Each structure stands twice: as structure tokens, then as C-alpha cells.
């Protein structure tokens, strides 16, 4: 009986992991490839630089504050959004680069 319970909760944990999605946002022509992105809590967004110069993607939002640092073309860094809310994402090098990630429960 106890063994079955452990097995069942393990399956639930695994299915949770399966549902966490990864989406990709490009930095292209001094802009983000999307202006608005909806994700669920636990989802990961991969920020990939396709420009021939560096970007520094960051956010000061309460729901998720992060700073990916500068990195050149072809590199990407990922952010996992662990709290619901609106996250304003910007680039420290290019003040006009802005996008919003809407994190839903
Ligand atoms: Cu930039």
C-alpha cells in the first residue's frame, strides 16, 4: 500500500516536470522577437542573442528580477519564472528594447 502511494506521488512529480515548458525569445535587430509572452509558473524562457553584438537582458520586476549579463551572438541564457505576475524585461545596452512576460498560475 505504502509503496503504491510513493509510486503515485512520484508519477505526479514527473508529470509536473513534463508540463513545465520552455519558450525561446530572440534578441534580433536590437529588439526582442516578441513584445509579450505568456508563460505559466515554472516555465523557462531561453533568451538567445542573434545580433552581431552583445545584449544584457535583465528585469527589475518584483515577480522575477534577474540580470543575464552581456553575451554575444549565438549564446543564450535561460530564466525560470517561479512566481505569478508581470515581468518587464529590458536590455541594459539598448534602452529601447523592452518586452513583457506575463506569468500565470
Ligand atoms: Cu540590447
PDB file of C-alpha atoms and ligand atoms in Angstrom:
ATOM      1  CA  UNK A   1       0.000   0.000   0.000  1.00  0.00           C
ATOM      2  CA  UNK A   2       2.691   2.483   1.055  1.00  0.00           C
ATOM      3  CA  UNK A   3       4.762   1.522  -1.970  1.00  0.00           C
ATOM      4  CA  UNK A   4       1.835   2.332  -4.223  1.00  0.00           C
ATOM      5  CA  UNK A   5       1.452   5.752  -2.633  1.00  0.00           C
ATOM      6  CA  UNK A   6       5.126   6.529  -3.190  1.00  0.00           C
ATOM      7  CA  UNK A   7       4.822   5.399  -6.798  1.00  0.00           C
ATOM      8  CA  UNK A   8       1.751   7.546  -7.364  1.00  0.00           C
ATOM      9  CA  UNK A   9       3.311  10.689  -5.879  1.00  0.00           C
ATOM     10  CA  UNK A  10       6.452  10.094  -7.925  1.00  0.00           C
ATOM     11  CA  UNK A  11       4.329   9.943 -11.056  1.00  0.00           C
ATOM     12  CA  UNK A  12       2.693  13.240 -10.111  1.00  0.00           C
ATOM     13  CA  UNK A  13       6.083  14.863  -9.648  1.00  0.00           C
ATOM     14  CA  UNK A  14       7.222  13.592 -13.017  1.00  0.00           C
ATOM     15  CA  UNK A  15       4.093  14.835 -14.767  1.00  0.00           C
ATOM     16  CA  UNK A  16       4.652  18.268 -13.207  1.00  0.00           C
ATOM     17  CA  UNK A  17       8.102  18.364 -14.746  1.00  0.00           C
ATOM     18  CA  UNK A  18       6.718  17.315 -18.096  1.00  0.00           C
ATOM     19  CA  UNK A  19       4.283  20.216 -18.129  1.00  0.00           C
ATOM     20  CA  UNK A  20       6.929  22.869 -17.474  1.00  0.00           C
ATOM     21  CA  UNK A  21       7.543  24.365 -20.882  1.00  0.00           C
ATOM     22  CA  UNK A  22      10.471  26.160 -22.423  1.00  0.00           C
ATOM     23  CA  UNK A  23       9.982  29.015 -24.843  1.00  0.00           C
ATOM     24  CA  UNK A  24      12.588  30.993 -26.710  1.00  0.00           C
ATOM     25  CA  UNK A  25      12.843  34.764 -27.187  1.00  0.00           C
ATOM     26  CA  UNK A  26      15.404  36.067 -29.654  1.00  0.00           C
ATOM     27  CA  UNK A  27      17.337  39.289 -29.485  1.00  0.00           C
ATOM     28  CA  UNK A  28      17.230  40.377 -33.106  1.00  0.00           C
ATOM     29  CA  UNK A  29      17.861  43.794 -34.731  1.00  0.00           C
ATOM     30  CA  UNK A  30      18.067  45.485 -31.305  1.00  0.00           C
ATOM     31  CA  UNK A  31      14.644  44.126 -30.402  1.00  0.00           C
ATOM     32  CA  UNK A  32      13.008  41.157 -28.756  1.00  0.00           C
ATOM     33  CA  UNK A  33      11.342  38.745 -31.180  1.00  0.00           C
ATOM     34  CA  UNK A  34       8.089  39.047 -29.202  1.00  0.00           C
ATOM     35  CA  UNK A  35       6.771  42.014 -27.232  1.00  0.00           C
ATOM     36  CA  UNK A  36       4.518  39.944 -24.980  1.00  0.00           C
ATOM     37  CA  UNK A  37       4.819  36.393 -23.843  1.00  0.00           C
ATOM     38  CA  UNK A  38       2.501  34.369 -21.638  1.00  0.00           C
ATOM     39  CA  UNK A  39       4.037  31.611 -19.562  1.00  0.00           C
ATOM     40  CA  UNK A  40       2.967  29.516 -16.611  1.00  0.00           C
ATOM     41  CA  UNK A  41       4.693  29.426 -13.224  1.00  0.00           C
ATOM     42  CA  UNK A  42       7.625  27.031 -13.543  1.00  0.00           C
ATOM     43  CA  UNK A  43       8.156  27.677 -17.241  1.00  0.00           C
ATOM     44  CA  UNK A  44      11.550  28.645 -18.604  1.00  0.00           C
ATOM     45  CA  UNK A  45      12.328  31.255 -21.230  1.00  0.00           C
ATOM     46  CA  UNK A  46      15.545  30.989 -23.171  1.00  0.00           C
ATOM     47  CA  UNK A  47      16.914  34.361 -24.323  1.00  0.00           C
ATOM     48  CA  UNK A  48      19.034  33.848 -27.432  1.00  0.00           C
ATOM     49  CA  UNK A  49      21.161  36.585 -28.958  1.00  0.00           C
ATOM     50  CA  UNK A  50      21.135  36.539 -32.777  1.00  0.00           C
ATOM     51  CA  UNK A  51      22.624  40.030 -33.225  1.00  0.00           C
ATOM     52  CA  UNK A  52      26.301  40.518 -34.119  1.00  0.00           C
ATOM     53  CA  UNK A  53      26.800  42.447 -30.862  1.00  0.00           C
ATOM     54  CA  UNK A  54      26.113  41.873 -27.180  1.00  0.00           C
ATOM     55  CA  UNK A  55      22.922  42.425 -25.222  1.00  0.00           C
ATOM     56  CA  UNK A  56      22.355  42.473 -21.478  1.00  0.00           C
ATOM     57  CA  UNK A  57      18.879  41.184 -20.722  1.00  0.00           C
ATOM     58  CA  UNK A  58      17.600  41.957 -17.240  1.00  0.00           C
ATOM     59  CA  UNK A  59      14.490  42.667 -15.169  1.00  0.00           C
ATOM     60  CA  UNK A  60      13.842  44.627 -12.000  1.00  0.00           C
ATOM     61  CA  UNK A  61      10.270  43.363 -11.645  1.00  0.00           C
ATOM     62  CA  UNK A  62       9.113  42.014  -8.311  1.00  0.00           C
ATOM     63  CA  UNK A  63       7.737  38.803  -9.836  1.00  0.00           C
ATOM     64  CA  UNK A  64      11.199  37.989 -11.187  1.00  0.00           C
ATOM     65  CA  UNK A  65      14.303  40.089 -11.055  1.00  0.00           C
ATOM     66  CA  UNK A  66      17.380  38.849 -12.883  1.00  0.00           C
ATOM     67  CA  UNK A  67      20.424  40.031 -14.812  1.00  0.00           C
ATOM     68  CA  UNK A  68      21.789  37.766 -17.538  1.00  0.00           C
ATOM     69  CA  UNK A  69      24.905  39.875 -18.141  1.00  0.00           C
ATOM     70  CA  UNK A  70      26.275  40.613 -21.599  1.00  0.00           C
ATOM     71  CA  UNK A  71      26.737  37.805 -24.085  1.00  0.00           C
ATOM     72  CA  UNK A  72      27.459  37.715 -27.823  1.00  0.00           C
ATOM     73  CA  UNK A  73      25.743  36.252 -30.872  1.00  0.00           C
ATOM     74  CA  UNK A  74      24.813  32.586 -30.730  1.00  0.00           C
ATOM     75  CA  UNK A  75      24.711  32.401 -26.956  1.00  0.00           C
ATOM     76  CA  UNK A  76      21.617  32.027 -24.819  1.00  0.00           C
ATOM     77  CA  UNK A  77      20.701  32.093 -21.160  1.00  0.00           C
ATOM     78  CA  UNK A  78      17.549  30.818 -19.522  1.00  0.00           C
ATOM     79  CA  UNK A  79      15.265  32.226 -16.847  1.00  0.00           C
ATOM     80  CA  UNK A  80      12.719  30.154 -14.926  1.00  0.00           C
ATOM     81  CA  UNK A  81       9.684  32.136 -13.828  1.00  0.00           C
ATOM     82  CA  UNK A  82       8.690  30.846 -10.386  1.00  0.00           C
ATOM     83  CA  UNK A  83       6.118  33.442  -9.290  1.00  0.00           C
ATOM     84  CA  UNK A  84       2.979  34.758 -10.982  1.00  0.00           C
ATOM     85  CA  UNK A  85       2.948  38.387 -12.122  1.00  0.00           C
ATOM     86  CA  UNK A  86       4.090  40.782 -14.813  1.00  0.00           C
ATOM     87  CA  UNK A  87       7.786  40.851 -15.597  1.00  0.00           C
ATOM     88  CA  UNK A  88       9.174  43.776 -17.600  1.00  0.00           C
ATOM     89  CA  UNK A  89      12.243  42.603 -19.475  1.00  0.00           C
ATOM     90  CA  UNK A  90      14.772  45.136 -20.762  1.00  0.00           C
ATOM     91  CA  UNK A  91      18.262  45.391 -22.198  1.00  0.00           C
ATOM     92  CA  UNK A  92      20.868  47.411 -20.328  1.00  0.00           C
ATOM     93  CA  UNK A  93      22.751  48.195 -23.558  1.00  0.00           C
ATOM     94  CA  UNK A  94      19.732  49.256 -25.656  1.00  0.00           C
ATOM     95  CA  UNK A  95      17.150  51.205 -23.607  1.00  0.00           C
ATOM     96  CA  UNK A  96      14.509  50.859 -26.358  1.00  0.00           C
ATOM     97  CA  UNK A  97      14.491  47.081 -26.081  1.00  0.00           C
ATOM     98  CA  UNK A  98      11.547  46.086 -23.945  1.00  0.00           C
ATOM     99  CA  UNK A  99       9.167  43.183 -23.606  1.00  0.00           C
ATOM    100  CA  UNK A 100       6.741  41.771 -21.069  1.00  0.00           C
ATOM    101  CA  UNK A 101       6.445  38.266 -19.694  1.00  0.00           C
ATOM    102  CA  UNK A 102       3.076  37.534 -18.165  1.00  0.00           C
ATOM    103  CA  UNK A 103       3.474  34.702 -15.657  1.00  0.00           C
ATOM    104  CA  UNK A 104       0.207  32.934 -14.890  1.00  0.00           C
ATOM    105  CA  UNK A 105      -0.533  30.455 -12.107  1.00  0.00           C
TER     106      UNK A 105
HETATM  107 CU1  LIG B   1      20.481  45.031 -26.332  1.00  0.00          CU
END
